[in-house]
Amino acid sequence: MLLPMLLACGDDLPTAPSGSSTTTTEGTTAATTSGLATATTGTSTDADETSTPGELPPAPTLLSPLDGATEVPLETELCWTPVEDPDGDALRYRVRVDGIELVPGLPGEPEGFAGPCTGPLSFAYERSYAWEVEAFEADDPTRSSPPSESWGFTTVDDGIASTVFEDELDDDLGWELSGDATRGQWVRTDPVPTSDGGSLSQPSGCATPGGCLITGQNPVGQVDDEDVAGGSTVITSPPFDLGGAATATVQLQRFFYKSDPDPGPALEVELLVPTGRPGQYSAYSLERLEAASTDAPANLWTPVELTACGLPMVDGSRLRLTATDQGAGILEAAIDSVVVRAHDLATVCGSGEGGICDPDAGAAACPAELLCCPQGSIHRGIYRCSTPVASIDPSMPPPAPESPGNGPLGCDAPDLVIDESWIEPVLTDIFVSESTCEYGEGCVGGLGWRTIMRFALTTRNIGSRDLVLGVAANEPYVFHYSDCHSHYHFDEFARYELRDAGGVVATGHKQGFCLLDSYSWAWNNAPGTYDCSNQGISRGHADIYESDLPCQWVDVTDVPPGDYTLRATLNRPRPESALPLLVERDYDNDVVEVPVTLP
């Protein structure tokens, strides 16, 4: 039940610039309760400037997994030999995986790890990782050892398929360009956005940072400059081996825009299979898009999985992407993150358990007893016919964490919901300078004194299984490194809107410091599994963003007094993306609305 809520500034909160600030060493003004304004640290006059720092600690030696190890389990500790500081100082350890430092386990904990191992970390299937460790003085983290040697290991595959070709399209792996189009040839770059009659006709970036294939770069953003025209532009992948496989699937992200409703212009993805004669191939169409796509989500980045069911599986096969437009209208296409998987069994080609399915087909997607369910934790457009699984009944959870679900049947997936009872907005004033982290991250609407509406956000997982992200290196594009905060953020976990009868009057967003098990809402004192170094939210647990965390607010400085609705939304699709980032069993319960009053 939603109850009206009157917001009030506490007596200890600053109410005006003239009487509510403290002066730091360098004279920077900051609100006493906000902790947001960045103060310049002055040089201490009490330090013994004649003291000589001692020796730095030596580099640790790595222990496990062994360098070059393969088939490493997904749940694995990283271990090393502890070292001693020459001066006897207490040491802790920084651990980096693929160059990304594992942040402290829980907010407020000391930096790094006590050693000699991390806790169990969750890695992704069939991935190669590099890792290293360095020691640092607990009392002075700037004094650190050289990094250890860098070791590498590769995790197990999923037992279903193996990757035979993968290209994030950040670097040139040898795709071949051909075709007779007079303009709009495929090029590997970062696109410049264009709009055609109000519809997005070319995206403002790739699906993942670093580069993608697009049909013609137009640096000035002119809609009819370098769109496909006068024929076809063709790009063909390097060869990969499918010999011995039962079938294959192709995963990719695509963007497609076509303004002309007439047949003809199209984007086609084909599997080229060698015929046995040098340089000759048989072409098999995996997907052909030719309908007009002026309305979302067709003209947004969309992850898809294409199947090669019933096709010959031959070594030296290739992918061919063809964009064709002979005449009128605008046609643009983009491709990112291409993965080809060779399957040991042809299960994906069947209609039963494990078969590929189309979620848009509704009840016809799978046999009556099965559901068409997304796979994994991150949406990659992979759907399989799956047996329904029970979630947790939030009003009466099952007796223990190991007990089966007792809620409604659905896809075996996490299900994130907001616990509305934690949302108790409070107004406070903060002073924002150009060096304030939250200014650079777009969490406030301007400089100087700002009035923000803080509130806590608690996210429960009421689904049938854990949400597992693991180490940031599993999904590096999901996170961004904050130079200001010196750690990685999980981008856009939640979005906030303050609304009146006319629409949105103010917005906010939460780029999560990390997703973790703050507490178990289903079972008293049940231990959590996930923390900031190994991220996720367990089934029956909740992640809390306290109201005093950076960006956990809406800036209401320019909003007049009155009655409003605060809307909080989880897991919305990112800009120019067709699907939410995280896989859930139910997306209809990701929104709550709370009435608020601004005095």
Coordinates of C-alpha atoms in Angstrom, one line a residue:
M1 CA 0.0 0.0 0.0
L2 CA 1.4 3.4 -1.0
L3 CA 1.2 6.0 1.7
P4 CA 1.9 9.8 1.2
M5 CA 5.2 10.9 2.7
L6 CA 6.2 14.3 3.8
L7 CA 9.9 15.1 3.2
A8 CA 11.7 17.1 5.7
C9 CA 15.2 18.3 6.1
G10 CA 16.8 17.2 9.4
D11 CA 18.1 19.8 11.8
D12 CA 21.6 18.7 11.2
L13 CA 21.5 19.2 7.5
P14 CA 22.7 22.3 5.8
T15 CA 19.9 24.6 4.7
A16 CA 21.8 27.6 3.2
P17 CA 25.3 28.3 1.9
S18 CA 25.9 31.0 4.4
G19 CA 25.5 29.0 7.6
S20 CA 25.9 25.4 6.8
S21 CA 29.4 24.8 5.7
T22 CA 32.8 23.9 7.0
T23 CA 36.1 25.2 5.6
T24 CA 38.7 22.7 4.7
T25 CA 42.4 23.1 4.7
E26 CA 42.3 24.8 1.3
G27 CA 39.1 26.7 1.9
T28 CA 36.8 24.5 -0.1
T29 CA 33.2 24.7 1.1
A30 CA 31.4 21.4 1.8
A31 CA 28.1 20.5 3.3
T32 CA 28.7 18.9 6.7
T33 CA 26.4 16.0 6.2
S34 CA 26.8 15.2 2.5
G35 CA 30.4 14.1 2.2
L36 CA 30.3 15.0 -1.5
A37 CA 32.3 18.1 -2.1
T38 CA 36.0 17.2 -2.8
A39 CA 38.4 19.0 -0.5
T40 CA 42.0 19.6 -1.4
T41 CA 44.2 17.8 1.1
G42 CA 46.8 20.1 2.6
T43 CA 50.3 19.0 3.6
S44 CA 50.6 17.9 7.2
T45 CA 53.0 20.1 9.3
D46 CA 53.2 17.3 11.9
A47 CA 54.9 14.8 9.7
D48 CA 58.6 14.0 10.3
E49 CA 59.9 15.2 7.0
T50 CA 63.4 13.9 7.8
S51 CA 62.3 10.3 8.1
T52 CA 63.4 7.8 5.4
P53 CA 60.8 5.3 4.1
G54 CA 61.8 1.7 4.6
E55 CA 62.1 -1.0 1.9
L56 CA 59.1 -1.9 -0.1
P57 CA 57.7 -5.4 0.2
P58 CA 58.8 -8.1 -2.3
A59 CA 56.6 -9.4 -5.1
P60 CA 54.4 -12.4 -4.2
T61 CA 54.7 -15.7 -5.9
L62 CA 51.6 -17.2 -7.5
L63 CA 50.5 -20.7 -6.6
S64 CA 47.2 -21.7 -8.2
P65 CA 45.6 -22.1 -10.6
L66 CA 48.9 -23.1 -12.3
D67 CA 50.1 -21.0 -15.2
G68 CA 48.6 -22.4 -18.4
A69 CA 46.0 -24.5 -16.5
T70 CA 43.0 -25.6 -18.5
E71 CA 39.5 -26.9 -17.6
V72 CA 39.7 -24.8 -14.4
P73 CA 36.3 -25.0 -12.5
L74 CA 34.1 -21.9 -12.7
E75 CA 34.2 -21.5 -8.9
T76 CA 37.9 -21.1 -8.1
E77 CA 40.2 -19.4 -5.6
L78 CA 43.3 -17.5 -6.6
C79 CA 46.2 -18.3 -4.3
W80 CA 49.7 -17.0 -3.8
T81 CA 52.6 -17.3 -1.3
P82 CA 52.5 -14.5 1.3
V83 CA 55.5 -12.3 1.7
E84 CA 57.0 -10.5 4.6
D85 CA 57.7 -6.8 4.7
P86 CA 61.4 -5.9 5.3
D87 CA 60.3 -3.5 8.0
G88 CA 57.8 -5.8 9.6
D89 CA 54.7 -3.8 8.5
A90 CA 51.4 -5.6 8.1
L91 CA 50.7 -6.4 4.4
R92 CA 47.6 -6.9 2.3
Y93 CA 47.3 -7.9 -1.4
R94 CA 45.8 -6.5 -4.5
V95 CA 44.6 -9.0 -7.1
R96 CA 44.0 -8.1 -10.7
V97 CA 42.2 -10.3 -13.2
D98 CA 42.7 -9.2 -16.9
G99 CA 44.0 -5.9 -15.5
I100 CA 40.8 -5.2 -13.5
E101 CA 41.4 -5.0 -9.8
L102 CA 39.1 -7.0 -7.5
V103 CA 37.6 -4.4 -5.1
P104 CA 37.2 -5.1 -1.4
G105 CA 34.7 -7.8 -0.6
L106 CA 32.2 -5.5 1.2
P107 CA 31.8 -1.7 1.3
G108 CA 33.8 -0.3 4.2
E109 CA 36.3 -3.2 4.4
P110 CA 40.0 -2.6 4.1
E111 CA 41.5 -2.4 0.6
G112 CA 42.6 -5.7 -0.9
F113 CA 42.9 -9.2 0.5
A114 CA 44.5 -10.6 3.6
G115 CA 45.8 -13.6 1.6
P116 CA 47.0 -16.1 0.8
C117 CA 43.9 -16.7 -1.3
T118 CA 40.8 -14.9 -2.5
G119 CA 37.5 -16.4 -1.6
P120 CA 35.9 -18.5 -4.3
L121 CA 35.4 -16.4 -7.4
S122 CA 32.8 -17.1 -10.2
F123 CA 34.3 -17.2 -13.7
A124 CA 32.7 -17.6 -17.1
Y125 CA 32.7 -20.8 -19.2
E126 CA 35.5 -21.4 -21.7
R127 CA 37.3 -18.1 -21.0
S128 CA 41.1 -17.4 -20.7
Y129 CA 42.1 -15.1 -17.9
A130 CA 45.4 -13.5 -16.8
W131 CA 46.0 -12.6 -13.2
E132 CA 48.6 -11.1 -10.9
V133 CA 49.1 -10.1 -7.3
E134 CA 51.0 -7.3 -5.5
A135 CA 51.6 -6.7 -1.8
F136 CA 51.1 -3.4 -0.1
E137 CA 51.5 -1.9 3.4
A138 CA 48.1 -2.0 5.2
D139 CA 48.9 1.4 6.8
D140 CA 50.1 3.0 3.6
P141 CA 48.5 1.4 0.5
T142 CA 50.7 3.6 -1.8
R143 CA 53.7 1.6 -0.7
S144 CA 53.4 -1.6 -2.7
S145 CA 55.6 -4.4 -4.1
P146 CA 56.2 -4.9 -7.8
P147 CA 53.4 -7.0 -9.3
S148 CA 53.9 -10.8 -9.4
E149 CA 54.4 -12.6 -12.6
S150 CA 51.2 -12.7 -14.7
W151 CA 49.8 -16.2 -15.0
G152 CA 47.0 -17.4 -17.2
F153 CA 44.3 -20.1 -17.0
T154 CA 41.3 -21.3 -19.0
T155 CA 38.0 -22.4 -17.6
V156 CA 35.9 -25.5 -18.5
D157 CA 33.4 -25.4 -21.2
D158 CA 29.7 -25.9 -20.6
G159 CA 29.6 -29.4 -21.8
I160 CA 27.2 -28.5 -24.6
A161 CA 29.3 -26.6 -27.2
S162 CA 32.7 -25.1 -27.7
T163 CA 33.7 -21.8 -29.2
V164 CA 35.4 -22.1 -32.6
F165 CA 35.4 -18.4 -33.6
E166 CA 35.0 -15.2 -31.5
D167 CA 35.6 -11.6 -32.5
E168 CA 34.6 -8.5 -30.4
L169 CA 35.5 -6.5 -33.6
D170 CA 37.9 -4.3 -31.6
D171 CA 40.8 -5.3 -33.8
D172 CA 41.3 -6.5 -37.3
L173 CA 41.2 -10.3 -37.4
G174 CA 41.1 -10.6 -41.1
W175 CA 37.6 -10.0 -42.4
E176 CA 37.5 -9.6 -46.2
L177 CA 35.5 -6.7 -47.8
S178 CA 33.9 -7.0 -51.2
G179 CA 30.7 -5.9 -53.0
D180 CA 29.6 -3.4 -55.6
A181 CA 27.8 -0.8 -53.5
T182 CA 28.7 2.7 -54.5
R183 CA 28.6 3.9 -50.9
G184 CA 28.1 2.6 -47.4
Q185 CA 30.7 -0.2 -47.5
W186 CA 31.3 -2.1 -44.3
V187 CA 33.9 -0.5 -42.1
R188 CA 35.2 -1.4 -38.6
T189 CA 34.8 1.7 -36.4
D190 CA 32.7 3.4 -33.8
P191 CA 29.5 4.8 -35.4
V192 CA 28.3 8.4 -35.4
P193 CA 24.5 8.6 -34.7
T194 CA 22.0 9.6 -37.4
S195 CA 18.3 10.1 -37.4
D196 CA 15.8 9.6 -40.2
G197 CA 12.5 11.4 -39.7
G198 CA 12.8 11.0 -35.9
S199 CA 13.9 7.3 -36.1
L200 CA 17.3 6.2 -35.1
S201 CA 19.0 5.1 -38.3
Q202 CA 22.5 4.6 -37.0
P203 CA 23.5 4.1 -33.3
S204 CA 25.7 6.5 -31.3
G205 CA 28.1 3.7 -30.4
C206 CA 28.8 0.0 -30.7
A207 CA 27.0 -2.6 -28.6
T208 CA 30.3 -3.1 -26.6
P209 CA 33.1 -0.5 -26.4
G210 CA 36.0 -0.8 -28.8
G211 CA 34.6 -1.1 -32.3
C212 CA 32.1 -2.8 -34.5
L213 CA 31.3 -3.3 -38.2
I214 CA 29.0 -0.6 -39.6
T215 CA 27.8 0.2 -43.1
G216 CA 29.7 3.4 -43.8
Q217 CA 31.0 5.9 -41.4
N218 CA 29.6 9.5 -41.7
P219 CA 31.5 11.7 -39.3
V220 CA 29.1 14.6 -39.7
G221 CA 26.0 12.5 -38.9
Q222 CA 24.2 13.2 -42.2
V223 CA 21.5 10.6 -42.6
D224 CA 22.0 10.0 -46.3
D225 CA 25.7 10.2 -46.2
E226 CA 27.4 6.8 -46.5
D227 CA 24.2 4.7 -46.1
V228 CA 24.2 1.7 -48.3
A229 CA 23.3 2.5 -51.9
G230 CA 23.9 1.2 -55.4
G231 CA 24.3 -2.5 -54.7
S232 CA 25.7 -4.7 -52.0
T233 CA 28.5 -4.4 -49.4
V234 CA 29.9 -7.8 -48.2
I235 CA 32.1 -8.7 -45.3
T236 CA 33.4 -12.2 -44.9
S237 CA 34.9 -13.7 -41.7
P238 CA 38.2 -15.6 -41.4
P239 CA 37.6 -19.4 -41.6
F240 CA 36.8 -21.6 -38.6
D241 CA 36.4 -25.3 -38.1
L242 CA 33.1 -27.1 -37.7
G243 CA 34.2 -30.6 -38.7
G244 CA 32.8 -33.2 -36.4
A245 CA 30.1 -30.9 -34.9
A246 CA 26.5 -32.0 -34.8
T247 CA 25.4 -28.4 -35.5
A248 CA 26.5 -24.8 -34.9
T249 CA 25.1 -21.6 -33.5
V250 CA 26.1 -18.0 -34.2
Q251 CA 25.7 -15.3 -31.6
L252 CA 26.0 -11.7 -32.4
Q253 CA 24.6 -8.2 -31.7
R254 CA 23.0 -6.5 -34.6
F255 CA 21.5 -3.1 -35.5
F256 CA 19.3 -2.7 -38.6
Y257 CA 17.5 0.2 -40.1
K258 CA 15.5 0.3 -43.3
S259 CA 13.2 3.1 -44.3
D260 CA 11.8 1.7 -47.5
P261 CA 8.9 -0.8 -47.0
D262 CA 9.4 -2.2 -50.5
P263 CA 11.1 -5.6 -50.8
G264 CA 14.7 -5.7 -52.0
P265 CA 17.0 -3.9 -49.5
A266 CA 18.1 -6.3 -46.8
L267 CA 20.7 -7.5 -44.3
E268 CA 21.6 -11.2 -44.6
V269 CA 23.8 -13.5 -42.5
E270 CA 25.1 -16.6 -44.3
L271 CA 27.2 -19.6 -43.4
L272 CA 29.7 -20.4 -46.2
V273 CA 30.6 -24.1 -46.4
P274 CA 33.6 -25.2 -48.5
T275 CA 32.6 -27.3 -51.4
G276 CA 36.0 -29.1 -51.7
R277 CA 37.1 -27.0 -54.6
P278 CA 39.7 -24.2 -53.7
G279 CA 38.0 -20.9 -52.9
Q280 CA 34.5 -22.2 -53.6
Y281 CA 31.7 -22.3 -51.0
S282 CA 28.0 -23.1 -50.7
A283 CA 26.0 -20.3 -49.0
Y284 CA 23.3 -21.1 -46.5
S285 CA 21.2 -18.2 -45.2
L286 CA 20.9 -18.0 -41.3
E287 CA 18.9 -14.8 -41.2
R288 CA 17.6 -12.3 -43.7
L289 CA 16.1 -8.9 -42.6
E290 CA 14.1 -7.0 -45.2
A291 CA 11.1 -5.5 -43.5
A292 CA 11.1 -1.8 -42.8
S293 CA 12.5 -1.2 -39.3
T294 CA 11.7 2.4 -38.5
D295 CA 10.2 1.6 -35.1
A296 CA 12.0 0.3 -32.0
P297 CA 13.1 -2.2 -31.1
A298 CA 14.0 -3.3 -34.6
N299 CA 16.4 -0.4 -35.0
L300 CA 18.2 -1.0 -31.7
W301 CA 21.1 -3.1 -30.7
T302 CA 19.7 -6.6 -30.4
P303 CA 21.5 -9.8 -29.3
V304 CA 20.5 -12.8 -31.4
E305 CA 21.4 -16.5 -31.8
L306 CA 21.2 -18.0 -35.2
T307 CA 21.3 -21.8 -35.8
A308 CA 22.8 -23.8 -38.6
C309 CA 20.5 -26.8 -38.1
G310 CA 20.6 -29.4 -40.9
L311 CA 23.6 -27.8 -42.6
P312 CA 26.9 -29.5 -43.4
M313 CA 29.5 -29.0 -40.7
V314 CA 32.9 -28.6 -42.4
D315 CA 36.3 -27.2 -41.4
G316 CA 37.2 -23.9 -43.1
S317 CA 33.6 -22.5 -42.9
R318 CA 33.1 -18.8 -42.8
L319 CA 30.4 -16.2 -42.1
R320 CA 29.2 -13.7 -44.7
L321 CA 27.3 -10.5 -43.9
T322 CA 25.7 -8.7 -46.8
A323 CA 23.8 -5.4 -46.8
T324 CA 22.0 -4.5 -50.0
D325 CA 20.2 -1.4 -51.2
Q326 CA 19.9 -0.7 -55.0
G327 CA 18.0 2.5 -54.8
A328 CA 15.6 4.7 -52.7
G329 CA 15.5 5.0 -49.0
I330 CA 17.9 4.6 -46.1
L331 CA 19.6 1.3 -45.2
E332 CA 22.1 1.0 -42.3
A333 CA 23.4 -2.0 -40.5
A334 CA 25.9 -2.7 -37.7
I335 CA 27.3 -5.9 -36.2
D336 CA 29.2 -6.5 -33.0
S337 CA 30.5 -9.4 -30.8
V338 CA 30.4 -12.4 -33.1
V339 CA 30.7 -15.9 -31.6
V340 CA 30.4 -19.2 -33.4
R341 CA 29.8 -22.3 -31.3
A342 CA 30.2 -25.9 -32.4
H343 CA 27.7 -28.2 -30.7
D344 CA 28.3 -31.9 -29.8
L345 CA 24.7 -32.7 -30.1
A346 CA 21.9 -31.3 -32.2
T347 CA 19.6 -30.7 -29.2
V348 CA 19.2 -27.1 -30.0
C349 CA 17.6 -28.0 -33.3
G350 CA 14.8 -30.0 -31.6
S351 CA 11.5 -28.8 -30.2
G352 CA 12.0 -30.4 -26.8
E353 CA 14.0 -29.6 -23.7
G354 CA 17.1 -27.6 -24.7
G355 CA 15.7 -26.7 -28.1
I356 CA 16.1 -23.1 -29.5
C357 CA 12.9 -21.1 -29.3
D358 CA 11.4 -17.8 -30.3
P359 CA 10.0 -15.9 -27.3
D360 CA 7.8 -13.8 -29.6
A361 CA 6.0 -17.0 -30.6
G362 CA 4.2 -17.1 -27.3
A363 CA 2.7 -20.4 -26.3
A364 CA 3.7 -21.9 -29.6
A365 CA 7.4 -21.4 -29.0
C366 CA 7.7 -24.8 -27.1
P367 CA 5.7 -27.9 -26.3
A368 CA 2.9 -27.3 -23.8
E369 CA 4.9 -28.4 -20.8
L370 CA 7.9 -26.3 -21.5
L371 CA 8.7 -22.5 -21.5
C372 CA 10.8 -20.4 -23.8
C373 CA 13.5 -19.1 -21.4
P374 CA 16.5 -16.8 -21.7
Q375 CA 19.8 -18.4 -20.7
G376 CA 22.7 -17.1 -18.6
S377 CA 22.9 -13.9 -16.4
I378 CA 23.5 -11.4 -19.3
H379 CA 21.2 -11.2 -22.2
R380 CA 22.8 -12.6 -25.4
G381 CA 19.5 -13.5 -27.2
I382 CA 19.8 -17.2 -26.3
Y383 CA 16.5 -18.9 -25.6
R384 CA 15.8 -22.5 -24.9
C385 CA 12.7 -24.6 -24.2
S386 CA 13.0 -25.3 -20.5
T387 CA 11.1 -27.1 -17.7
P388 CA 9.3 -24.6 -15.4
V389 CA 10.8 -24.1 -12.0
A390 CA 9.2 -22.6 -8.9
S391 CA 10.4 -19.2 -7.5
I392 CA 10.3 -18.1 -3.8
D393 CA 7.0 -17.0 -2.3
P394 CA 8.0 -13.7 -0.8
S395 CA 5.2 -13.8 1.8
M396 CA 6.2 -17.3 3.1
P397 CA 9.6 -18.4 1.8
P398 CA 10.6 -22.1 1.9
P399 CA 12.1 -23.3 5.2
A400 CA 15.8 -23.2 4.3
P401 CA 18.1 -22.0 1.5
E402 CA 18.5 -25.5 0.1
S403 CA 14.7 -26.1 0.0
P404 CA 13.0 -26.0 -3.4
G405 CA 10.9 -23.0 -4.4
N406 CA 7.4 -22.7 -3.3
G407 CA 6.2 -19.8 -5.5
P408 CA 4.8 -19.6 -9.0
L409 CA 6.3 -21.7 -11.8
G410 CA 8.4 -19.9 -14.4
C411 CA 11.8 -19.9 -16.2
D412 CA 14.8 -20.9 -14.0
A413 CA 16.2 -17.4 -13.6
P414 CA 16.7 -14.7 -11.0
D415 CA 13.9 -12.3 -10.4
L416 CA 14.7 -8.8 -9.0
V417 CA 12.1 -6.8 -7.2
I418 CA 12.4 -3.5 -5.2
D419 CA 11.5 -3.7 -1.5
E420 CA 9.3 -0.6 -1.3
S421 CA 9.4 -0.4 2.5
W422 CA 13.0 0.8 2.4
I423 CA 12.2 3.9 0.4
E424 CA 12.0 6.8 2.9
P425 CA 13.1 9.9 1.1
V426 CA 14.9 12.7 3.0
L427 CA 16.0 16.1 1.6
T428 CA 19.5 17.4 2.2
D429 CA 21.7 20.1 0.7
I430 CA 25.1 19.5 -0.7
F431 CA 27.8 21.7 -2.3
V432 CA 29.0 20.5 -5.7
S433 CA 32.3 21.7 -7.3
E434 CA 33.7 20.8 -10.6
S435 CA 35.9 18.2 -8.9
T436 CA 33.0 16.5 -7.2
C437 CA 32.8 12.9 -8.5
E438 CA 29.1 12.9 -8.7
Y439 CA 29.1 16.0 -10.9
G440 CA 31.3 14.3 -13.5
E441 CA 29.1 11.2 -13.4
G442 CA 25.9 13.2 -14.1
C443 CA 24.3 12.6 -10.7
V444 CA 23.5 16.3 -10.1
G445 CA 22.1 19.0 -12.3
G446 CA 24.7 21.7 -11.7
L447 CA 27.3 23.3 -9.5
G448 CA 27.0 25.0 -6.2
W449 CA 24.5 24.2 -3.5
R450 CA 22.1 21.5 -4.6
T451 CA 19.0 20.0 -2.9
I452 CA 18.9 16.3 -3.3
M453 CA 16.3 13.7 -2.3
R454 CA 18.1 10.7 -0.8
F455 CA 16.5 7.3 -0.3
A456 CA 17.6 3.7 0.2
L457 CA 17.0 1.1 -2.5
T458 CA 16.8 -2.6 -1.6
T459 CA 16.7 -5.2 -4.3
R460 CA 15.5 -8.7 -3.5
N461 CA 16.0 -11.8 -5.6
I462 CA 12.8 -13.8 -5.4
G463 CA 13.6 -16.0 -8.4
S464 CA 14.6 -19.6 -8.6
R465 CA 18.3 -19.2 -8.8
D466 CA 21.2 -16.8 -8.1
L467 CA 22.0 -13.8 -10.2
V468 CA 25.7 -14.4 -10.9
L469 CA 28.1 -11.9 -12.4
G470 CA 31.3 -13.0 -10.7
V471 CA 34.5 -11.1 -11.4
A472 CA 34.3 -7.9 -13.4
A473 CA 36.6 -9.4 -16.0
N474 CA 33.7 -11.8 -17.0
E475 CA 31.7 -8.9 -18.5
P476 CA 34.1 -5.9 -18.7
Y477 CA 31.7 -3.9 -20.9
V478 CA 29.1 -4.0 -18.1
F479 CA 31.3 -2.0 -15.8
H480 CA 33.2 1.3 -16.2
Y481 CA 36.2 2.4 -14.2
S482 CA 35.6 5.6 -12.2
D483 CA 38.9 7.5 -12.0
C484 CA 37.2 9.7 -9.3
H485 CA 36.1 6.8 -7.1
S486 CA 39.1 4.5 -8.1
H487 CA 36.9 1.4 -8.6
Y488 CA 34.5 -0.1 -11.2
H489 CA 30.8 0.8 -11.4
F490 CA 28.1 -1.5 -12.6
D491 CA 26.3 0.9 -14.9
E492 CA 22.7 1.9 -14.7
F493 CA 21.5 -0.8 -12.3
A494 CA 18.5 1.4 -11.4
R495 CA 16.9 4.6 -12.7
Y496 CA 14.9 7.1 -10.8
E497 CA 12.2 9.6 -12.0
L498 CA 10.3 12.2 -10.1
R499 CA 7.0 12.7 -11.9
D500 CA 3.9 14.9 -11.7
A501 CA 0.7 14.7 -13.8
G502 CA 2.6 16.2 -16.8
G503 CA 5.5 13.7 -16.8
V504 CA 9.1 13.6 -15.6
V505 CA 10.3 16.6 -13.7
A506 CA 13.7 15.2 -12.4
T507 CA 15.7 12.1 -12.9
G508 CA 18.5 10.1 -11.2
H509 CA 20.4 6.9 -11.8
K510 CA 22.3 4.4 -9.8
Q511 CA 25.5 3.0 -11.2
G512 CA 26.1 0.3 -8.6
F513 CA 29.4 0.1 -6.8
C514 CA 28.7 -3.6 -6.9
L515 CA 25.9 -6.1 -6.6
L516 CA 26.2 -8.2 -3.5
D517 CA 24.4 -10.2 -0.8
S518 CA 23.7 -7.5 1.9
Y519 CA 21.4 -9.8 3.9
S520 CA 19.0 -12.7 3.5
W521 CA 15.4 -11.5 3.6
A522 CA 14.1 -15.1 3.3
W523 CA 16.2 -16.9 6.0
N524 CA 17.5 -15.4 9.2
N525 CA 21.3 -15.2 9.4
A526 CA 21.8 -17.2 6.2
P527 CA 25.3 -16.5 4.9
G528 CA 25.7 -14.7 1.6
T529 CA 27.8 -15.8 -1.4
Y530 CA 28.5 -12.7 -3.3
D531 CA 30.4 -9.5 -2.5
C532 CA 32.2 -6.7 -4.4
S533 CA 35.0 -8.9 -5.7
N534 CA 32.6 -11.7 -6.8
Q535 CA 29.4 -10.0 -7.7
G536 CA 25.8 -11.3 -7.7
I537 CA 22.6 -11.6 -5.6
S538 CA 21.7 -15.0 -4.2
R539 CA 18.2 -16.4 -4.3
G540 CA 16.5 -15.3 -1.1
H541 CA 19.0 -12.4 -0.5
A542 CA 18.9 -8.7 -1.0
D543 CA 21.3 -5.9 -2.1
I544 CA 21.0 -2.6 -0.2
Y545 CA 22.0 0.8 -1.6
E546 CA 22.0 2.9 1.5
S547 CA 20.7 6.4 1.2
D548 CA 24.1 8.0 2.1
L549 CA 25.8 6.4 -0.9
P550 CA 26.9 8.6 -3.8
C551 CA 24.2 9.1 -6.5
Q552 CA 21.6 7.4 -4.4
W553 CA 19.2 10.3 -4.9
V554 CA 17.3 12.6 -7.3
D555 CA 18.5 16.2 -7.6
V556 CA 15.3 18.3 -6.9
T557 CA 17.0 21.7 -6.7
D558 CA 14.8 23.2 -9.5
V559 CA 11.6 21.3 -8.7
P560 CA 8.9 23.5 -7.1
P561 CA 7.0 22.4 -3.9
G562 CA 4.1 20.0 -4.5
D563 CA 3.0 16.4 -4.6
Y564 CA 4.9 14.0 -6.8
T565 CA 5.5 10.3 -7.5
L566 CA 9.0 8.8 -7.2
R567 CA 9.4 6.0 -9.7
A568 CA 12.3 3.5 -9.3
T569 CA 13.0 1.1 -12.1
L570 CA 15.5 -1.8 -12.2
N571 CA 17.2 -3.3 -15.2
R572 CA 15.9 -1.2 -17.9
P573 CA 17.4 -1.6 -21.4
R574 CA 20.5 0.5 -21.9
P575 CA 20.3 3.4 -24.4
E576 CA 19.9 2.0 -27.9
S577 CA 19.5 -1.6 -26.7
A578 CA 16.5 -3.7 -27.4
L579 CA 16.7 -5.9 -24.3
P580 CA 17.4 -5.4 -20.6
L581 CA 21.0 -6.3 -19.7
L582 CA 20.3 -8.8 -17.0
V583 CA 18.3 -12.0 -17.5
E584 CA 15.2 -12.2 -15.3
R585 CA 12.1 -14.5 -15.2
D586 CA 9.7 -11.5 -14.8
Y587 CA 10.3 -7.9 -16.0
D588 CA 6.9 -6.6 -15.1
N589 CA 7.8 -6.4 -11.4
D590 CA 10.9 -4.1 -11.8
V591 CA 9.1 -0.9 -11.1
V592 CA 7.7 0.7 -7.9
E593 CA 6.1 4.1 -7.4
V594 CA 6.0 6.0 -4.1
P595 CA 4.1 9.3 -3.5
V596 CA 6.2 12.1 -2.1
T597 CA 5.7 15.7 -1.2
L598 CA 8.3 18.4 -1.6
P599 CA 7.7 21.2 1.0

